[in-house]
XYZ file of C-alpha atoms in Angstrom:
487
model
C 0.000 0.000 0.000
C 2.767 2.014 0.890
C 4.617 1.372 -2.439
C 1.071 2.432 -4.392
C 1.685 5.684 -2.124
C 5.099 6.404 -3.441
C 3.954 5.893 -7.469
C 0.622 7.150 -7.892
C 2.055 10.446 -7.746
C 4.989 9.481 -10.322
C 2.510 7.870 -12.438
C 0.639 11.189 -12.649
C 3.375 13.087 -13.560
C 4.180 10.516 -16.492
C 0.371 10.911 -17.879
C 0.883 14.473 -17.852
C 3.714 14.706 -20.255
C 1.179 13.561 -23.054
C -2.077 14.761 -21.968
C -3.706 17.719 -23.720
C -2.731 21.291 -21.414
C -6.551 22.074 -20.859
C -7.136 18.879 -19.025
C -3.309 18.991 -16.828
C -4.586 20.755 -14.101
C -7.782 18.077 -13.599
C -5.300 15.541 -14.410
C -3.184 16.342 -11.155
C -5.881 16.486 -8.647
C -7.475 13.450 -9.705
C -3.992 11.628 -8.902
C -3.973 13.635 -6.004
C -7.421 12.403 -4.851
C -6.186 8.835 -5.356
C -3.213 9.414 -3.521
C -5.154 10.721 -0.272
C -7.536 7.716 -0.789
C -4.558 5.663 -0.273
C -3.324 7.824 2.526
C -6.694 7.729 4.160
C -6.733 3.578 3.959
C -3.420 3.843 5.334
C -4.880 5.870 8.526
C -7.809 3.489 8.845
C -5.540 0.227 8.313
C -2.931 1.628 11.359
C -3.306 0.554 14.393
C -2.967 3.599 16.992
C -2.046 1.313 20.159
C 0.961 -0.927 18.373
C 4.623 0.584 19.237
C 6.515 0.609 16.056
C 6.820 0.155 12.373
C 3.529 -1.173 10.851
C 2.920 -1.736 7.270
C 6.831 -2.753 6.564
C 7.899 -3.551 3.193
C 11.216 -4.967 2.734
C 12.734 -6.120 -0.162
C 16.283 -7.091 -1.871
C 17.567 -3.627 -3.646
C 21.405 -3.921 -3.591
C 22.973 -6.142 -1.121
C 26.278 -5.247 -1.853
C 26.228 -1.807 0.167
C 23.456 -2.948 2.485
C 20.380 -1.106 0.321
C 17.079 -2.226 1.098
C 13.489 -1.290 -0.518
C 12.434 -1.178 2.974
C 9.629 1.099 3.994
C 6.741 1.393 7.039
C 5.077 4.076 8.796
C 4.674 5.130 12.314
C 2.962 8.088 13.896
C 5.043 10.832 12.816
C 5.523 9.346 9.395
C 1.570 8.880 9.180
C 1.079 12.629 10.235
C 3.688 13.450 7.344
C 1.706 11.785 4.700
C -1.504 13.075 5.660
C -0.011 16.564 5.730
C 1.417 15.827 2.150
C -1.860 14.876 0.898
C -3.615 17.893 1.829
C -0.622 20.270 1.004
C -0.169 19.525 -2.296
C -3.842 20.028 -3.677
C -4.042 23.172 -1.669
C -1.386 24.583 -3.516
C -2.737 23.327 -7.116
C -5.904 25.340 -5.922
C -3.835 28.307 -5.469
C -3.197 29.900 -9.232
C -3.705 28.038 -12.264
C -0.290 26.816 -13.761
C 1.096 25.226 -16.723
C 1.231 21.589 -17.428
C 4.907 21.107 -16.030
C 4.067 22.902 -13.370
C 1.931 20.268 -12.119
C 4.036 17.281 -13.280
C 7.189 18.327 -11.208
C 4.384 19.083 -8.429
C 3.841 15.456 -8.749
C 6.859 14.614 -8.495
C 7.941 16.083 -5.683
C 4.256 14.807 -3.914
C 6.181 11.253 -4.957
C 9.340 11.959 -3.130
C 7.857 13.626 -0.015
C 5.772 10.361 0.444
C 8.934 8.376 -0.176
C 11.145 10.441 2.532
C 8.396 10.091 5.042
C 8.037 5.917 4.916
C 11.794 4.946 3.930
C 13.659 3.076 6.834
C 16.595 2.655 5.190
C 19.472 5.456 4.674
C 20.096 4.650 1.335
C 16.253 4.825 -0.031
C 15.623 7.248 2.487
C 18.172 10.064 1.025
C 17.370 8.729 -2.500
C 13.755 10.268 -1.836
C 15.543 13.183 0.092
C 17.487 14.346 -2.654
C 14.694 13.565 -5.182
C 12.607 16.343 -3.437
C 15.468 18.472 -4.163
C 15.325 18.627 -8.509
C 11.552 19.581 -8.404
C 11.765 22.557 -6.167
C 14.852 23.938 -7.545
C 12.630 23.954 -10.877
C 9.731 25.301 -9.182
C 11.570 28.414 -7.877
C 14.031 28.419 -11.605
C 10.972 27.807 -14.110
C 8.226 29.618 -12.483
C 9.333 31.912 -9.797
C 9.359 35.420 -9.994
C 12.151 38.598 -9.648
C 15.049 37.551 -8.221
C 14.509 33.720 -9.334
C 17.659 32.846 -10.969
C 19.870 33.759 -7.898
C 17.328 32.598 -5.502
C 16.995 28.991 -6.700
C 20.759 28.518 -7.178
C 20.972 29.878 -3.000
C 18.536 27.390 -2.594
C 20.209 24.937 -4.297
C 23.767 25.048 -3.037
C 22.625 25.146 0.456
C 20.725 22.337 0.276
C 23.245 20.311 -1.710
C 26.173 21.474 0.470
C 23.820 20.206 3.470
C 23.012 16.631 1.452
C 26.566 15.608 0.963
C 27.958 16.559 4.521
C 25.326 14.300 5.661
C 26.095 11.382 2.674
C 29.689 11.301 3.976
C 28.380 10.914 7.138
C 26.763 8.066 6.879
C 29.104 6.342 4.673
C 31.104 6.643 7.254
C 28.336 5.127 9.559
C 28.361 2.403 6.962
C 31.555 1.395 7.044
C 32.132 1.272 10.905
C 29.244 -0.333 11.351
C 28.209 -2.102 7.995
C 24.172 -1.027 7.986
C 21.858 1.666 6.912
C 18.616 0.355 8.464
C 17.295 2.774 10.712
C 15.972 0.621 13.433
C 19.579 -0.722 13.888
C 21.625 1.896 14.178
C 19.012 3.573 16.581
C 19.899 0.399 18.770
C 23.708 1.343 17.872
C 23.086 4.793 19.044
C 22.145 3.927 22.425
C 25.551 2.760 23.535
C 27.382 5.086 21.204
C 27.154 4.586 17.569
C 30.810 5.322 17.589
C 33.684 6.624 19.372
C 36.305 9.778 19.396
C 36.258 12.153 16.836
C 35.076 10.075 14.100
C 31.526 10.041 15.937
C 31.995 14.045 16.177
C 32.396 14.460 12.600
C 29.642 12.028 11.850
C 27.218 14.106 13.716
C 28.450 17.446 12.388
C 27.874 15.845 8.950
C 24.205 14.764 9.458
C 23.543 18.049 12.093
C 24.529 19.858 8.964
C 22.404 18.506 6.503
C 19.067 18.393 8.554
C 20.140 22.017 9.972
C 20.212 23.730 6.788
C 16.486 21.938 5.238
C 14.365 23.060 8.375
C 16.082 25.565 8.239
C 18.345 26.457 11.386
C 19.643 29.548 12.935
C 21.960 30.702 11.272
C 21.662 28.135 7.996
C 18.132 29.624 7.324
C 19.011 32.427 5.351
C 18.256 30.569 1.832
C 15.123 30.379 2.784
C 13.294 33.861 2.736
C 14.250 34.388 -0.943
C 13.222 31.380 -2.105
C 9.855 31.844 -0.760
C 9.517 35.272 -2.154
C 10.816 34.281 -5.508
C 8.840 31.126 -5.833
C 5.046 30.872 -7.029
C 2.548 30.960 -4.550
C 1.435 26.730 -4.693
C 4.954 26.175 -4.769
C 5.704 28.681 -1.454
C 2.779 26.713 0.436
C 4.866 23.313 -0.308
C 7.854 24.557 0.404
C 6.704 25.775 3.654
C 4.121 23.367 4.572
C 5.731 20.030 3.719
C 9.185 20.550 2.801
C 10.533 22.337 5.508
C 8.890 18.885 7.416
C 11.240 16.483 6.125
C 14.671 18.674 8.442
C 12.376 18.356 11.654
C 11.216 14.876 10.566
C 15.259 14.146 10.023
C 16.107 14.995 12.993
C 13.392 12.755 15.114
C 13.884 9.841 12.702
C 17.872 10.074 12.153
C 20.252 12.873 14.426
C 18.327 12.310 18.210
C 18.246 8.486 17.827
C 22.257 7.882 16.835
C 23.466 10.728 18.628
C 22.187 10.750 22.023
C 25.449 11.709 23.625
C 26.675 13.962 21.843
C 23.613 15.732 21.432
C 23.832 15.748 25.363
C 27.335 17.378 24.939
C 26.288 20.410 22.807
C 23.039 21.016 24.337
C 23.139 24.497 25.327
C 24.721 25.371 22.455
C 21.268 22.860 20.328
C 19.031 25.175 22.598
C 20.922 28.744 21.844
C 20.155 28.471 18.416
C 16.631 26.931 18.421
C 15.960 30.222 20.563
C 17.694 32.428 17.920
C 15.693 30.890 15.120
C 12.936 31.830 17.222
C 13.817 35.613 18.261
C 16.180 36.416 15.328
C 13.379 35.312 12.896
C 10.741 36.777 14.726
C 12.162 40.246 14.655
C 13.118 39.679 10.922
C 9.657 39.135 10.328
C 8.796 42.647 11.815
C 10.761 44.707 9.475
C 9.570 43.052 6.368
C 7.621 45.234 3.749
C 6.822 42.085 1.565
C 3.951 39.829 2.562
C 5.790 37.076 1.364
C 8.923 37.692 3.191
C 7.366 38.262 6.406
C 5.619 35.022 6.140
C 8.747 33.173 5.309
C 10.826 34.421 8.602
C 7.731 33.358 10.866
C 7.926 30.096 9.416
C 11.163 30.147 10.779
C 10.207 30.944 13.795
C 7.397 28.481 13.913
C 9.925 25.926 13.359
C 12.174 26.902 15.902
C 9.661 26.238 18.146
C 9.926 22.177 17.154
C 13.698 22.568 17.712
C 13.415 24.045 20.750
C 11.121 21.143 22.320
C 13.103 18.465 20.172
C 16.831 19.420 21.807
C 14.792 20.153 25.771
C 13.641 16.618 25.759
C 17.627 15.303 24.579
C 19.536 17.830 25.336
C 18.738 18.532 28.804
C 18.972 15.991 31.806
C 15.975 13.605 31.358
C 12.798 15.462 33.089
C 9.295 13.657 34.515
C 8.016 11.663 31.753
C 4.890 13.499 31.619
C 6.871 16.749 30.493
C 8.826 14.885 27.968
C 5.768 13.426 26.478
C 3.957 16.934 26.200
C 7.255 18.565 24.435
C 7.117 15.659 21.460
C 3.544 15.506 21.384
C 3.334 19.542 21.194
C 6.649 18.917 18.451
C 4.303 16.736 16.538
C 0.814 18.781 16.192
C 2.959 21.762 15.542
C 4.279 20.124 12.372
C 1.036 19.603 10.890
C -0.603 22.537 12.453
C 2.174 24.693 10.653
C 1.682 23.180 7.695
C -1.940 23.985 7.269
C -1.794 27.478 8.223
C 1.518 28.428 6.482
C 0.536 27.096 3.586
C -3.209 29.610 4.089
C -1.363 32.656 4.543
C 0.807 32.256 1.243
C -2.770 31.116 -0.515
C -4.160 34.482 0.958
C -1.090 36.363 -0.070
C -1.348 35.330 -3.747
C -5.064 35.942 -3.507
C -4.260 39.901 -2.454
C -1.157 39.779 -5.240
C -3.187 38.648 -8.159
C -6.038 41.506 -7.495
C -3.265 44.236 -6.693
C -0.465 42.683 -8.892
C 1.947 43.820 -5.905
C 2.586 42.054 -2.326
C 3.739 44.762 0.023
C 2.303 45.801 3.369
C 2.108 49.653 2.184
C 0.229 48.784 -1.472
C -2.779 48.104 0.285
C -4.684 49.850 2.924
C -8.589 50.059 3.934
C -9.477 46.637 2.700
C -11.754 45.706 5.266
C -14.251 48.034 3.777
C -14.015 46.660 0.440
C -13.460 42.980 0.915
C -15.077 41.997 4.537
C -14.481 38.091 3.352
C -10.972 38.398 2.696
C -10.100 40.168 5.691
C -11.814 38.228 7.465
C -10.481 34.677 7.182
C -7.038 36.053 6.349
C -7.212 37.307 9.936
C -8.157 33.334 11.234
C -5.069 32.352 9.994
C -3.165 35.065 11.528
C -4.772 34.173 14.720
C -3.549 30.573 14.049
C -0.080 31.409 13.464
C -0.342 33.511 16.658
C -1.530 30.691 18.764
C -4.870 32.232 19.893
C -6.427 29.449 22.222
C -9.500 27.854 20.133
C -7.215 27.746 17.088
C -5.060 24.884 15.688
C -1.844 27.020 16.443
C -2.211 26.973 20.043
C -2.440 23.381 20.785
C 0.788 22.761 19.405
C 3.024 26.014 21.157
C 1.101 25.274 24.450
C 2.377 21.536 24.821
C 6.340 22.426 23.908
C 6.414 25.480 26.372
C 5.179 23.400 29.478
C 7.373 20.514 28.404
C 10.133 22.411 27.712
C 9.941 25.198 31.220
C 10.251 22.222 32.836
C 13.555 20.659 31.332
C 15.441 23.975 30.215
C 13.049 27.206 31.695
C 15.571 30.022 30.600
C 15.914 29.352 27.389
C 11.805 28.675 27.039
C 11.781 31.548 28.832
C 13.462 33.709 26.066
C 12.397 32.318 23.514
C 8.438 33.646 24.783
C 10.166 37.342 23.418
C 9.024 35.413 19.949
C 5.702 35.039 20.551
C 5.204 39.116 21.439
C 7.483 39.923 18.482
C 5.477 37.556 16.225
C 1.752 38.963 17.400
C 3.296 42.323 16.808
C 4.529 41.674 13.802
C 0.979 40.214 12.289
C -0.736 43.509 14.146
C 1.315 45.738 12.151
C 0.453 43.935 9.319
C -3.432 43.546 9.725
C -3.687 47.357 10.761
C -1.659 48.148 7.432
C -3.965 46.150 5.246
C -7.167 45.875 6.780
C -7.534 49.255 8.606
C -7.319 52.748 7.642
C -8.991 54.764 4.458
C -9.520 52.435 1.427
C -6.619 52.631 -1.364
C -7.866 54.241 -4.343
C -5.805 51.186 -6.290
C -7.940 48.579 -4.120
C -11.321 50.327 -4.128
C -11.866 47.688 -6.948
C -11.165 45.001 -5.167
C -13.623 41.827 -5.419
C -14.432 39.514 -2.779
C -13.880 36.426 -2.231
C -15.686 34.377 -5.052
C -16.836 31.141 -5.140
C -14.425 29.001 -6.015
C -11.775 30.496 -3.618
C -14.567 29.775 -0.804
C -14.383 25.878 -1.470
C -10.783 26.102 -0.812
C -10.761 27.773 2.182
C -13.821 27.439 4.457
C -12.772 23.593 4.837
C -9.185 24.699 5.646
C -10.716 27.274 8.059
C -12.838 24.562 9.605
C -9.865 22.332 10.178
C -7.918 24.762 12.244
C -10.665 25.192 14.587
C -11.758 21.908 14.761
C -8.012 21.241 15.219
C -8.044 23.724 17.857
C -11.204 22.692 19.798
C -11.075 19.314 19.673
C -7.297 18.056 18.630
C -7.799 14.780 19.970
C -7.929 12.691 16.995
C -4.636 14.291 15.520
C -3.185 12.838 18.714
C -4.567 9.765 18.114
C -2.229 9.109 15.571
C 1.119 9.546 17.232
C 0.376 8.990 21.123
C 2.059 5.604 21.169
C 4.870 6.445 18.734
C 5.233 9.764 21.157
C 5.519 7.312 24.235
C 7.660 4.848 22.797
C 10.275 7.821 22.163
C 9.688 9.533 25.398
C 10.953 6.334 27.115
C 13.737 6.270 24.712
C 15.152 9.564 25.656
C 15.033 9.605 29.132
């Protein structure tokens, strides 16, 4: 089921390439329907009380350097797909596109799913690097000002990152003569290796996972990418891709590394905080909607850092407080994704009426488009954290988990949270408030078709918010089985 996953997207892509252009953009959300069929059987099929790997497929790849076809799904990695399978039609609802636009879409919907479920190192960064080709194209093909330079930052960085962390593990490999996950996490436990060799392993793989979340101070390919890219492909960049760094480090750094995570901890926890401040306050002094958006997501993420490197960083806390930091780590990863990936749709909803994204272009909009301004300022709420909102569940958990196992640095990274609500205040009172801008006074409301896309997004975050519990429901075990782990 998993493998049907992986090529229903590819499969799309390939029908594409011959299909007439007036049917393309059809053509990709019927795959993508399938595909979140399949992701939905593979929710219904998983069994929420069973520790572990469920749904493993292992096969004979290439024996000779230990490669498996060996895939499965957990909690988190069940999360991840869901997340990819709402994601990506989101963003194909977003502007109408051309017909490669949607194939390398597809493709990139193939790889996600594949980096999510591989449990081998070898498959695993196949899929990794895989994601990498289509959103360099996205931003290169399709982007707009600044494109050219911005894809080839985006590109470096992340390649620079990718074969730190290759080396790495071929050096794994050949001290310890397996890529299979599961194994070396057993490694890990006693010290997956020894002197400096281990230190240079880590530094490889830290590397690598640091610069796709992004990380403080490897983040700062990120806000032109996001500006320069199209708006579907911003809400996948943001909303899924930035996943698979966090999902990295859960599935690859914290498990082989425990002690030497344990060694650098402050120094882990300094620069989760800075992503958090640093990016926050970058975020203030944007004039681009885009921009601003793309140093809160940042931000955001920092937030999953800093509750990641509390619970293994820090001297092992009550259980209970370990368990709320990774469960909190968790929902924030799919909360973030769904309203991330909102605020870029509503930013290319103001940028095709206005044909410009600034804070200043616009002004007095509540009076011509309620709608708009309305559920644009939901979102905002959501990314703020207001209580009733899917945002807040998430922040909530990984602040009491983490005041408990390292309180100063939770406690300065709470400056982020002001800067951030001051930051989307400026921005609402800009756009919203004020006399109407002669350049917006004909402005149309929402319309139709952009209501079916976002009332049920709306309704998710506050059913998300109000009642969470069957988000939790997916990783509560897999969140127990690690918190035991840890401490």
């Amino acid at each position: 089921m998993i493998t049907g996953l992986i090529f229903i997207p590819l499969a799309g892509a390939l029908l594409l390439s011959f299909a007439p252009r007036n049917y393309a953009r059809g053509i990709a959300l019927g795959f993508n329907v399938f595909s979140a069929l399949f992701a939905v059987m593979l929710w219904l099929n998983f069994d929420t009380g069973a520790p572990g790997l469920q749904m493993v497929e292992r096969h004979p790849w290439i024996p000779a350097i230990g490669a498996e076809y060996l895939v499965g799904i957990d909690g988190l990695s069940l999360l991840l797909v869901l997340l990819t399978s709402l994601i990506i039609p989101f963003a194909f609802f977003a502007q109408r596109m051309s017909r490669g636009f949607y194939a390398v879409m597809l493709v990139m919907q193939s790889a996600l799913y594949g980096t999510f479920t591989a449990q081998n190192f070898v498959l695993w960064f196949l899929f990794y690097e895989m994601s990498l080709i289509p959103a360099f194209l996205l931003i290169k093909l399709w982007g707009g000002e600044n494109r050219d330079r911005a894809a080839t930052k985006f590109f470096v960085y992340t390649f620079l990152g990718s074969v730190a962390m290759l080396l790495s593990f071929l050096g794994i490999y050949f001290a310890r003569g397996t890529f299979d996950f599961a194994a070396l996490a057993d490694l890990g436990k006693n010290g997956l290796l020894t002197g400096n060799v281990a230190w240079l392993a880590f530094a490889g793989v830290f590397l690598g996972l640091a610069v796709k979340v992004p990380l403080f101070p490897f983040h700062t390919w990120l806000p032109d990418a996001y500006e320069s890219a199209p708006v579907g492909a911003s809400m996948v960049l943001t909303g899924v891709l930035s996943k698979m760094g966090v999902y990295g480090f859960v599935r690859l750094l914290l498990p082989l590394f425990p002690n030497e995570i344990k060694t650098v901890g402050p120094w882990l926890l300094g620069l989760a905080v800075c992503s958090i401040v640093f990016a926050s306050l970058a975020a203030w002094a944007q004039s681009d909607l885009k921009r601003m958006i793309a140093y809160l997501s940042v931000n955001h993420l920092g937030y999953c850092m800093l509750g990641l490197f509390a619970v293994t960083a820090t001297a092992a806390g009550p259980l209970i407080d370990t368990q709320a930091a990774l469960s909190g780590v968790f929902i924030q990863i799919f909360n973030h994704g769904i309203t991330a990936a909102a605020l870029f749709y509503y930013v290319g909803l103001l940028e095709q009426r206005r044909g410009l994204r600034g804070i200043d272009d616009f002004g007095g909009l509540m009076q011509r488009t309620p709608l708009l301004c309305g559920w644009m300022s939901v979102a905002m709420f959501s990314s703020l954290g207001l209580p009733g909102l899917n945002g807040f569940i998430g922040e909530f958990l990984i602040f009491k988990g983490s005041f408990a196992m390292a309180a100063w640095f939770t406690a300065v990274a709470v400056i982020g949270l002001l800067v951030t609500a001051i930051a989307f205040m400026r921005a609402m009172q800009s756009l919203f408030s004020g006399p109407l801008v002669e350049s917006c006074s004909a402005f149309p409301d929402l319309q139709r078709n952009e209501k079916l896309v976002i009332v049920p997004v709306t309704v998710l975050m506050f059913v998300i918010g109000i009642a969470p519990q069957f988000v939790f429901n997916i990783f509560n075990t897999t969140v127990v089985q690690m918190a035991r782990l840890f401490a």
